[in-house]
mmCIF file of C-alpha atoms in Angstrom:
data_model
loop_
_atom_site.group_PDB
_atom_site.id
_atom_site.type_symbol
_atom_site.label_atom_id
_atom_site.label_comp_id
_atom_site.label_asym_id
_atom_site.label_seq_id
_atom_site.Cartn_x
_atom_site.Cartn_y
_atom_site.Cartn_z
ATOM 1 C CA MET A 1 -27.118 -3.092 -18.058
ATOM 2 C CA LEU A 2 -27.349 -3.279 -14.662
ATOM 3 C CA ASN A 3 -29.887 -6.715 -14.214
ATOM 4 C CA ARG A 4 -27.602 -8.049 -17.726
ATOM 5 C CA ILE A 5 -25.122 -7.880 -15.700
ATOM 6 C CA VAL A 6 -26.762 -8.637 -12.260
ATOM 7 C CA ASP A 7 -27.931 -11.409 -13.768
ATOM 8 C CA ALA A 8 -24.358 -12.692 -14.814
ATOM 9 C CA VAL A 9 -23.222 -12.829 -11.755
ATOM 10 C CA ARG A 10 -25.781 -15.109 -10.017
ATOM 11 C CA ALA A 11 -26.199 -17.491 -12.962
ATOM 12 C CA GLY A 12 -22.137 -17.962 -11.721
ATOM 13 C CA LEU A 13 -22.614 -17.296 -8.052
ATOM 14 C CA PRO A 14 -20.276 -19.857 -6.047
ATOM 15 C CA GLU A 15 -21.821 -22.659 -3.179
ATOM 16 C CA SER A 16 -19.743 -21.297 -1.405
ATOM 17 C CA ALA A 17 -21.010 -18.106 -1.806
ATOM 18 C CA PRO A 18 -22.615 -16.335 2.153
ATOM 19 C CA PRO A 19 -25.885 -15.335 1.945
ATOM 20 C CA GLN A 20 -26.635 -11.838 1.845
ATOM 21 C CA ALA A 21 -24.685 -11.985 -1.056
ATOM 22 C CA ALA A 22 -27.383 -14.152 -2.926
ATOM 23 C CA ALA A 23 -29.652 -11.708 -1.469
ATOM 24 C CA ALA A 24 -28.269 -9.195 -2.736
ATOM 25 C CA LEU A 25 -28.311 -10.377 -6.750
ATOM 26 C CA THR A 26 -31.663 -11.485 -6.360
ATOM 27 C CA PRO A 27 -34.847 -9.036 -7.552
ATOM 28 C CA PRO A 28 -36.095 -6.967 -5.934
ATOM 29 C CA HIS A 29 -33.006 -5.358 -5.278
ATOM 30 C CA SER A 30 -30.935 -1.914 -4.960
ATOM 31 C CA ALA A 31 -28.240 -0.307 -6.185
ATOM 32 C CA VAL A 32 -25.817 2.503 -6.132
ATOM 33 C CA VAL A 33 -23.246 3.737 -8.998
ATOM 34 C CA LEU A 34 -19.416 3.479 -7.696
ATOM 35 C CA GLY A 35 -16.994 6.807 -8.405
ATOM 36 C CA SER A 36 -15.190 5.127 -11.427
ATOM 37 C CA ARG A 37 -12.026 5.793 -11.596
ATOM 38 C CA TRP A 38 -11.067 5.480 -16.152
ATOM 39 C CA GLU A 39 -13.625 5.768 -18.960
ATOM 40 C CA GLY A 40 -15.518 2.426 -19.864
ATOM 41 C CA ARG A 41 -15.405 1.009 -16.365
ATOM 42 C CA VAL A 42 -18.794 1.349 -13.928
ATOM 43 C CA VAL A 43 -18.608 -0.214 -10.063
ATOM 44 C CA TYR A 44 -22.087 -1.214 -8.541
ATOM 45 C CA ALA A 45 -22.207 -1.836 -4.930
ATOM 46 C CA LEU A 46 -25.841 -3.811 -4.162
ATOM 47 C CA PHE A 47 -27.872 -4.116 -0.707
ATOM 48 C CA ALA A 48 -29.882 -7.104 0.033
ATOM 49 C CA PRO A 49 -33.280 -6.028 0.875
ATOM 50 C CA ARG A 50 -33.611 -4.093 3.887
ATOM 51 C CA GLY A 51 -30.168 -3.770 3.378
ATOM 52 C CA ARG A 52 -28.247 -0.077 4.669
ATOM 53 C CA VAL A 53 -24.382 -1.747 4.417
ATOM 54 C CA PRO A 54 -24.252 -3.203 0.389
ATOM 55 C CA ALA A 55 -23.267 -6.457 0.263
ATOM 56 C CA VAL A 56 -21.484 -6.900 -2.335
ATOM 57 C CA VAL A 57 -19.439 -5.064 -4.881
ATOM 58 C CA VAL A 58 -19.832 -5.732 -8.672
ATOM 59 C CA LYS A 59 -17.141 -4.190 -11.534
ATOM 60 C CA ALA A 60 -17.907 -3.884 -14.706
ATOM 61 C CA ASP A 61 -15.489 -2.280 -18.700
ATOM 62 C CA THR A 62 -15.157 -2.725 -21.730
ATOM 63 C CA HIS A 63 -11.432 -1.274 -22.529
ATOM 64 C CA PRO A 64 -9.399 -3.703 -23.132
ATOM 65 C CA ASP A 65 -6.596 -2.193 -21.564
ATOM 66 C CA TYR A 66 -8.188 -2.912 -17.807
ATOM 67 C CA GLN A 67 -10.302 -5.711 -18.221
ATOM 68 C CA PRO A 68 -7.342 -7.962 -17.759
ATOM 69 C CA ARG A 69 -6.914 -5.705 -14.009
ATOM 70 C CA LEU A 70 -10.753 -7.772 -12.844
ATOM 71 C CA ARG A 71 -9.008 -10.767 -13.890
ATOM 72 C CA GLN A 72 -6.022 -10.015 -11.734
ATOM 73 C CA GLU A 73 -8.034 -8.659 -9.301
ATOM 74 C CA HIS A 74 -10.671 -12.559 -8.893
ATOM 75 C CA ASP A 75 -7.757 -14.684 -9.296
ATOM 76 C CA ALA A 76 -6.274 -12.356 -6.174
ATOM 77 C CA LEU A 77 -8.909 -12.719 -4.202
ATOM 78 C CA VAL A 78 -8.843 -16.468 -4.794
ATOM 79 C CA ARG A 79 -5.391 -16.670 -3.786
ATOM 80 C CA ALA A 80 -6.319 -14.683 0.138
ATOM 81 C CA ALA A 81 -9.222 -16.260 0.369
ATOM 82 C CA ALA A 82 -7.693 -20.049 -0.143
ATOM 83 C CA ASN A 83 -5.789 -18.659 4.083
ATOM 84 C CA PRO A 84 -8.443 -19.550 6.493
ATOM 85 C CA ALA A 85 -7.418 -16.609 8.668
ATOM 86 C CA MET A 86 -8.423 -14.534 5.863
ATOM 87 C CA ALA A 87 -11.619 -14.473 6.263
ATOM 88 C CA GLY A 88 -13.242 -11.352 6.409
ATOM 89 C CA LEU A 89 -10.006 -9.515 5.740
ATOM 90 C CA ALA A 90 -10.353 -9.287 2.330
ATOM 91 C CA PRO A 91 -13.264 -9.196 0.083
ATOM 92 C CA LEU A 92 -14.533 -13.327 -0.864
ATOM 93 C CA PRO A 93 -14.519 -14.017 -5.300
ATOM 94 C CA LEU A 94 -18.359 -13.910 -6.466
ATOM 95 C CA GLY A 95 -16.577 -15.292 -10.323
ATOM 96 C CA VAL A 96 -16.113 -13.361 -13.511
ATOM 97 C CA HIS A 97 -18.185 -13.232 -16.548
ATOM 98 C CA GLN A 98 -17.919 -12.311 -20.337
ATOM 99 C CA CYS A 99 -20.911 -10.158 -20.753
ATOM 100 C CA GLY A 100 -21.064 -8.826 -24.420
ATOM 101 C CA ASP A 101 -18.614 -6.576 -24.654
ATOM 102 C CA ALA A 102 -17.526 -6.548 -20.995
ATOM 103 C CA VAL A 103 -15.650 -8.024 -18.799
ATOM 104 C CA VAL A 104 -17.803 -8.587 -15.189
ATOM 105 C CA MET A 105 -16.130 -9.497 -11.236
ATOM 106 C CA ALA A 106 -18.225 -9.335 -8.769
ATOM 107 C CA GLN A 107 -16.799 -9.715 -4.584
ATOM 108 C CA THR A 108 -18.842 -9.190 -1.053
ATOM 109 C CA ALA A 109 -18.708 -4.922 0.317
ATOM 110 C CA LEU A 110 -16.436 -5.278 3.123
ATOM 111 C CA PRO A 111 -18.006 -3.116 5.707
ATOM 112 C CA GLY A 112 -15.551 -0.144 7.538
ATOM 113 C CA THR A 113 -14.494 3.423 6.698
ATOM 114 C CA PRO A 114 -11.312 4.242 4.648
ATOM 115 C CA LEU A 115 -8.970 4.894 7.135
ATOM 116 C CA ASN A 116 -7.606 8.381 5.087
ATOM 117 C CA VAL A 117 -10.991 9.055 5.478
ATOM 118 C CA VAL A 118 -10.944 7.702 9.532
ATOM 119 C CA LEU A 119 -7.477 10.752 8.963
ATOM 120 C CA ARG A 120 -8.925 13.317 8.013
ATOM 121 C CA ARG A 121 -12.426 13.255 10.493
ATOM 122 C CA ARG A 122 -10.511 12.903 13.294
ATOM 123 C CA PHE A 123 -10.260 16.188 15.549
ATOM 124 C CA ARG A 124 -6.501 15.771 16.584
ATOM 125 C CA GLN A 125 -3.867 13.862 15.199
ATOM 126 C CA SER A 126 -1.629 11.839 17.515
ATOM 127 C CA ARG A 127 1.178 9.436 18.401
ATOM 128 C CA ARG A 128 -0.642 7.202 20.143
ATOM 129 C CA LEU A 129 -4.145 7.518 17.522
ATOM 130 C CA SER A 130 -1.722 6.831 14.452
ATOM 131 C CA ALA A 131 0.338 3.967 16.125
ATOM 132 C CA ARG A 132 -2.656 2.199 16.454
ATOM 133 C CA ASP A 133 -3.353 2.388 12.843
ATOM 134 C CA HIS A 134 -0.074 1.263 12.211
ATOM 135 C CA ALA A 135 -0.292 -1.348 14.600
ATOM 136 C CA ARG A 136 -4.429 -2.348 12.853
ATOM 137 C CA VAL A 137 -2.143 -2.143 8.926
ATOM 138 C CA LEU A 138 0.293 -4.753 9.570
ATOM 139 C CA THR A 139 -2.215 -6.577 11.883
ATOM 140 C CA TRP A 140 -3.859 -8.014 8.873
ATOM 141 C CA LEU A 141 -0.416 -7.593 7.100
ATOM 142 C CA ASN A 142 0.844 -10.695 9.201
ATOM 143 C CA THR A 143 -2.220 -12.752 8.560
ATOM 144 C CA PHE A 144 -1.963 -12.000 4.790
ATOM 145 C CA HIS A 145 1.378 -13.629 5.146
ATOM 146 C CA GLY A 146 1.071 -16.600 7.523
ATOM 147 C CA SER A 147 1.001 -17.978 4.380
ATOM 148 C CA VAL A 148 4.504 -18.271 4.927
ATOM 149 C CA SER A 149 6.984 -18.922 1.431
ATOM 150 C CA GLU A 150 9.999 -21.523 2.283
ATOM 151 C CA GLU A 151 11.266 -18.902 -0.923
ATOM 152 C CA SER A 152 13.670 -16.019 -0.469
ATOM 153 C CA VAL A 153 15.858 -12.659 -2.586
ATOM 154 C CA ILE A 154 19.273 -11.727 -2.078
ATOM 155 C CA ILE A 155 19.447 -8.117 -2.105
ATOM 156 C CA GLY A 156 23.651 -7.740 -2.482
ATOM 157 C CA PRO A 157 25.663 -3.858 -2.062
ATOM 158 C CA GLU A 158 25.867 -5.081 -6.000
ATOM 159 C CA VAL A 159 21.792 -4.403 -6.309
ATOM 160 C CA VAL A 160 21.182 -1.617 -4.055
ATOM 161 C CA LEU A 161 24.424 0.605 -5.666
ATOM 162 C CA GLU A 162 22.909 0.193 -8.969
ATOM 163 C CA ARG A 163 19.411 0.598 -9.350
ATOM 164 C CA LEU A 164 19.989 3.820 -6.259
ATOM 165 C CA ALA A 165 22.711 4.734 -8.940
ATOM 166 C CA GLN A 166 19.750 5.144 -11.954
ATOM 167 C CA ALA A 167 17.483 6.792 -9.764
ATOM 168 C CA LEU A 168 19.374 8.876 -8.657
ATOM 169 C CA PRO A 169 21.574 10.998 -11.274
ATOM 170 C CA SER A 170 25.112 11.619 -9.716
ATOM 171 C CA GLU A 171 25.065 15.224 -9.591
ATOM 172 C CA ALA A 172 22.156 15.245 -7.328
ATOM 173 C CA PRO A 173 21.767 17.130 -4.081
ATOM 174 C CA GLY A 174 23.500 14.788 -1.586
ATOM 175 C CA ALA A 175 23.741 11.589 -3.996
ATOM 176 C CA GLU A 176 27.684 12.072 -4.096
ATOM 177 C CA GLU A 177 27.921 10.991 0.382
ATOM 178 C CA LEU A 178 24.515 8.889 -0.492
ATOM 179 C CA THR A 179 26.410 6.917 -2.898
ATOM 180 C CA ARG A 180 29.306 6.581 0.013
ATOM 181 C CA TRP A 181 26.960 5.669 2.760
ATOM 182 C CA VAL A 182 24.910 2.831 1.189
ATOM 183 C CA SER A 183 28.488 1.283 -0.074
ATOM 184 C CA GLY A 184 29.892 1.553 2.590
ATOM 185 C CA THR A 185 26.538 0.815 4.854
ATOM 186 C CA GLY A 186 26.082 -2.325 1.999
ATOM 187 C CA ALA A 187 29.610 -3.778 2.617
ATOM 188 C CA ASP A 188 29.436 -4.366 6.140
ATOM 189 C CA LEU A 189 26.076 -5.855 5.982
ATOM 190 C CA GLY A 190 26.332 -7.745 2.955
ATOM 191 C CA ALA A 191 24.196 -9.464 1.057
ATOM 192 C CA LEU A 192 20.964 -9.940 3.338
ATOM 193 C CA THR A 193 18.506 -12.702 2.463
ATOM 194 C CA ILE A 194 14.541 -11.171 2.094
ATOM 195 C CA PRO A 195 11.976 -13.232 2.396
ATOM 196 C CA VAL A 196 9.166 -13.262 -0.684
ATOM 197 C CA ARG A 197 5.901 -13.402 0.624
ATOM 198 C CA PRO A 198 2.329 -12.600 -0.561
ATOM 199 C CA LEU A 199 1.720 -8.819 -1.928
ATOM 200 C CA HIS A 200 -1.119 -6.774 -2.132
ATOM 201 C CA GLY A 201 0.357 -4.272 -5.067
ATOM 202 C CA ASP A 202 -1.136 -0.718 -2.923
ATOM 203 C CA LEU A 203 -2.135 -1.079 0.207
ATOM 204 C CA ALA A 204 -2.433 2.821 0.915
ATOM 205 C CA PRO A 205 -4.776 3.690 3.339
ATOM 206 C CA SER A 206 -8.035 4.633 0.780
ATOM 207 C CA ASN A 207 -7.595 1.224 0.608
ATOM 208 C CA CYS A 208 -8.051 0.221 4.437
ATOM 209 C CA PHE A 209 -11.374 -0.109 5.764
ATOM 210 C CA VAL A 210 -11.391 -0.252 9.311
ATOM 211 C CA HIS A 211 -14.976 -1.310 11.212
ATOM 212 C CA ARG A 212 -14.589 -2.766 14.954
ATOM 213 C CA GLY A 213 -11.330 -2.049 15.584
ATOM 214 C CA ARG A 214 -9.832 -4.282 12.579
ATOM 215 C CA VAL A 215 -8.511 -3.334 9.414
ATOM 216 C CA ARG A 216 -10.397 -5.120 5.975
ATOM 217 C CA VAL A 217 -8.385 -4.607 2.927
ATOM 218 C CA VAL A 218 -10.365 -3.870 -0.697
ATOM 219 C CA ASP A 219 -8.545 -3.239 -4.324
ATOM 220 C CA TRP A 220 -6.815 -6.331 -5.332
ATOM 221 C CA GLU A 221 -6.690 -6.008 -9.044
ATOM 222 C CA GLY A 222 -2.322 -5.553 -9.454
ATOM 223 C CA ASP A 223 -0.694 -8.365 -10.753
ATOM 224 C CA VAL A 224 1.749 -8.770 -8.140
ATOM 225 C CA ALA A 225 0.909 -12.346 -6.558
ATOM 226 C CA GLN A 226 3.892 -12.318 -4.391
ATOM 227 C CA GLY A 227 7.791 -10.691 -4.274
ATOM 228 C CA PRO A 228 10.085 -8.799 -0.953
ATOM 229 C CA PRO A 229 7.534 -7.297 1.119
ATOM 230 C CA LEU A 230 8.756 -4.168 2.088
ATOM 231 C CA ALA A 231 7.345 -2.156 -0.565
ATOM 232 C CA GLU A 232 4.445 -2.471 0.501
ATOM 233 C CA VAL A 233 5.542 -1.461 3.847
ATOM 234 C CA LEU A 234 7.543 1.797 2.087
ATOM 235 C CA VAL A 235 3.879 2.122 0.584
ATOM 236 C CA PHE A 236 1.495 2.461 3.100
ATOM 237 C CA LEU A 237 4.021 4.001 5.415
ATOM 238 C CA ASN A 238 4.628 6.712 2.352
ATOM 239 C CA HIS A 239 1.344 7.358 2.054
ATOM 240 C CA TYR A 240 0.309 7.446 5.330
ATOM 241 C CA ALA A 241 1.726 10.483 5.891
ATOM 242 C CA ARG A 242 0.295 12.048 3.241
ATOM 243 C CA ALA A 243 -3.167 10.915 3.845
ATOM 244 C CA ILE A 244 -3.009 12.999 7.307
ATOM 245 C CA PRO A 245 -4.388 17.073 6.460
ATOM 246 C CA GLY A 246 -2.763 20.015 7.692
ATOM 247 C CA PRO A 247 -4.044 22.318 10.708
ATOM 248 C CA ASP A 248 -6.989 23.392 8.318
ATOM 249 C CA SER A 249 -7.762 20.429 7.486
ATOM 250 C CA ARG A 250 -6.384 20.207 3.751
ATOM 251 C CA LEU A 251 -3.822 18.195 2.899
ATOM 252 C CA ARG A 252 -0.163 19.169 3.151
ATOM 253 C CA ASP A 253 1.956 18.114 0.180
ATOM 254 C CA PRO A 254 3.315 15.557 -0.409
ATOM 255 C CA GLN A 255 6.966 15.950 -1.368
ATOM 256 C CA GLU A 256 6.737 18.120 2.738
ATOM 257 C CA ARG A 257 5.054 14.407 4.539
ATOM 258 C CA PHE A 258 8.100 12.089 3.454
ATOM 259 C CA LEU A 259 10.231 14.213 5.241
ATOM 260 C CA GLU A 260 8.886 14.790 8.553
ATOM 261 C CA ALA A 261 8.030 11.164 8.734
ATOM 262 C CA PHE A 262 11.200 9.911 6.946
ATOM 263 C CA SER A 263 13.601 13.358 7.644
ATOM 264 C CA GLY A 264 12.221 15.381 10.280
ATOM 265 C CA GLN A 265 11.896 15.398 13.558
ATOM 266 C CA GLY A 266 9.075 14.526 16.026
ATOM 267 C CA TRP A 267 5.599 12.063 17.023
ATOM 268 C CA LEU A 268 5.480 11.161 12.906
ATOM 269 C CA ASN A 269 9.507 10.490 12.701
ATOM 270 C CA ASP A 270 9.600 8.621 15.701
ATOM 271 C CA LEU A 271 6.349 6.770 14.939
ATOM 272 C CA THR A 272 7.456 5.817 10.927
ATOM 273 C CA TRP A 273 10.899 4.261 11.869
ATOM 274 C CA ASP A 274 9.629 2.165 14.866
ATOM 275 C CA THR A 275 6.679 0.841 12.266
ATOM 276 C CA TRP A 276 9.935 0.185 9.816
ATOM 277 C CA ARG A 277 11.770 -1.160 11.994
ATOM 278 C CA ARG A 278 9.628 -3.179 13.525
ATOM 279 C CA GLN A 279 8.424 -4.568 10.354
ATOM 280 C CA LEU A 280 12.387 -5.760 9.881
ATOM 281 C CA ARG A 281 12.070 -7.231 13.394
ATOM 282 C CA THR A 282 8.934 -9.783 12.240
ATOM 283 C CA LEU A 283 10.013 -10.294 8.912
ATOM 284 C CA GLY A 284 14.151 -11.670 9.749
ATOM 285 C CA LEU A 285 16.111 -8.783 9.056
ATOM 286 C CA PRO A 286 18.339 -6.744 10.922
ATOM 287 C CA GLU A 287 17.628 -4.048 12.741
ATOM 288 C CA GLU A 288 20.851 -1.573 12.145
ATOM 289 C CA ALA A 289 19.824 -1.873 8.527
ATOM 290 C CA ALA A 290 17.016 0.547 8.679
ATOM 291 C CA GLU A 291 18.167 3.272 7.244
ATOM 292 C CA TYR A 292 20.219 1.050 3.800
ATOM 293 C CA LEU A 293 17.052 -1.309 3.062
ATOM 294 C CA LEU A 294 14.742 2.170 2.376
ATOM 295 C CA VAL A 295 16.960 3.757 0.675
ATOM 296 C CA ALA A 296 17.481 0.483 -0.931
ATOM 297 C CA THR A 297 13.746 -0.140 -0.972
ATOM 298 C CA LEU A 298 13.224 4.346 -2.001
ATOM 299 C CA ALA A 299 15.677 2.902 -4.985
ATOM 300 C CA ASP A 300 13.783 -0.407 -6.396
ATOM 301 C CA LEU A 301 10.820 2.030 -6.242
ATOM 302 C CA ALA A 302 12.364 4.379 -8.317
ATOM 303 C CA THR A 303 13.348 2.359 -10.816
ATOM 304 C CA GLY A 304 9.643 -0.456 -11.621
ATOM 305 C CA GLN A 305 11.551 -2.886 -10.066
ATOM 306 C CA ALA A 306 9.716 -3.380 -6.631
ATOM 307 C CA PRO A 307 6.444 -5.805 -7.052
ATOM 308 C CA THR A 308 3.883 -2.810 -6.445
ATOM 309 C CA THR A 309 0.067 -2.441 -8.472
ATOM 310 C CA HIS A 310 2.368 0.176 -9.818
ATOM 311 C CA ALA A 311 5.613 0.016 -10.550
ATOM 312 C CA LYS A 312 5.384 -0.542 -15.016
ATOM 313 C CA ARG A 313 3.913 3.034 -14.746
ATOM 314 C CA SER A 314 6.469 6.066 -15.505
ATOM 315 C CA GLY A 315 4.552 8.203 -13.184
ATOM 316 C CA SER A 316 5.080 6.534 -10.514
ATOM 317 C CA ARG A 317 7.881 5.451 -10.883
ATOM 318 C CA HIS A 318 9.140 9.383 -11.102
ATOM 319 C CA ASN A 319 7.461 10.299 -8.146
ATOM 320 C CA TRP A 320 9.328 7.573 -6.466
ATOM 321 C CA SER A 321 12.984 9.330 -7.689
ATOM 322 C CA GLY A 322 12.012 12.406 -7.342
ATOM 323 C CA LEU A 323 11.423 10.773 -2.997
ATOM 324 C CA LEU A 324 14.419 9.662 -3.177
ATOM 325 C CA ALA A 325 16.798 12.586 -4.129
ATOM 326 C CA LEU A 326 14.596 14.469 -1.316
ATOM 327 C CA TYR A 327 15.620 12.418 0.925
ATOM 328 C CA ALA A 328 19.977 12.346 -0.269
ATOM 329 C CA GLU A 329 19.956 16.378 0.382
ATOM 330 C CA GLN A 330 17.426 16.386 2.729
ATOM 331 C CA ARG A 331 20.472 13.762 5.035
ATOM 332 C CA GLN A 332 23.524 16.093 3.039
ATOM 333 C CA THR A 333 21.892 18.602 4.737
ATOM 334 C CA ALA A 334 20.945 17.500 8.339
ATOM 335 C CA SER A 335 25.361 16.179 8.156
ATOM 336 C CA VAL A 336 25.962 19.635 7.386
ATOM 337 C CA GLU A 337 24.048 21.322 10.395
ATOM 338 C CA THR A 338 25.209 18.431 12.963
ATOM 339 C CA ALA A 339 28.986 18.820 11.911
ATOM 340 C CA SER A 340 28.098 22.878 12.327
ATOM 341 C CA HIS A 341 27.760 22.096 15.374
ATOM 342 C CA GLY A 342 30.402 20.556 16.356
ATOM 343 C CA GLY A 343 28.652 16.728 17.386
ATOM 344 C CA ALA A 344 29.575 13.279 15.212
ATOM 345 C CA ARG A 345 27.759 12.906 12.003
ATOM 346 C CA VAL A 346 24.756 11.154 12.487
ATOM 347 C CA PRO A 347 21.957 10.217 9.962
ATOM 348 C CA ALA A 348 19.298 12.294 8.698
ATOM 349 C CA ALA A 349 16.447 9.606 8.911
ATOM 350 C CA ALA A 350 18.119 7.543 12.069
ATOM 351 C CA PRO A 351 15.605 6.671 15.015
#
């Protein structure tokens, strides 16, 4: 099967393909089968002669439900390649083909180590190292956003409240207080203009490869060409917190890490909010709307309205709905504790 796939890819290889890609597709070559996530999918890493790192990644899928994802990935890589600043920061598309009952998509391989693996290998976690990680990912994201669209969307307080009501049951702990706060803050802020940007759709640390001080991003199978980019940033911040191992090198509970990052105390909370506010500034949004926009984005993710790869999956919506409920409950708890100490009410997640 591999020979037929390689022949099809080589026959349709664009003239702009890098020489090492052509070499990896020309016999004799070597290949390694990478892990696949579902039945019907196989992924090959192809090496040029005497090559020590893969030059080409080929994905083949026989499942009708997942074949469109390969075509979507090819189209997304074509769009990314149209931005000259993205050279080397995303795989180059090498073609998509029908090969028997399989759809085959080829792309150049990217060097580097996934960011979640980098985190697990560290002897000690620190704000300094994590701040560097965040900065590198934001640099990549803002480079990707370099092809700025003049489009924007208007987010009014009525829409935020409607989605919050859909995602957070009124009887949930903290729901009433959070809704009241969002209503008042939304009235003060008014309608906010969110710029539209090109999107990746699944900006998790596992898709961010670190190499020589730069981040490169893989796995472009999401069907999200562009949209408001706040969910993209929130997905990264949440998954980054989850990827940090505990002192025993095991991953902690995802909900515990979410609260630590967005409603806790310490350097991870401070850094998470610093990064969130920094990206709001880059997008021309007011810093005083930081918590309001966080809640609004959580509600978008929980209702499937956010433009992400997994937006329509019930499991993803359920997960984000649970995190929104945790945030509301933790916020209420912090408010009660503050009041019991005679202090003024301060939102739990406010930096």
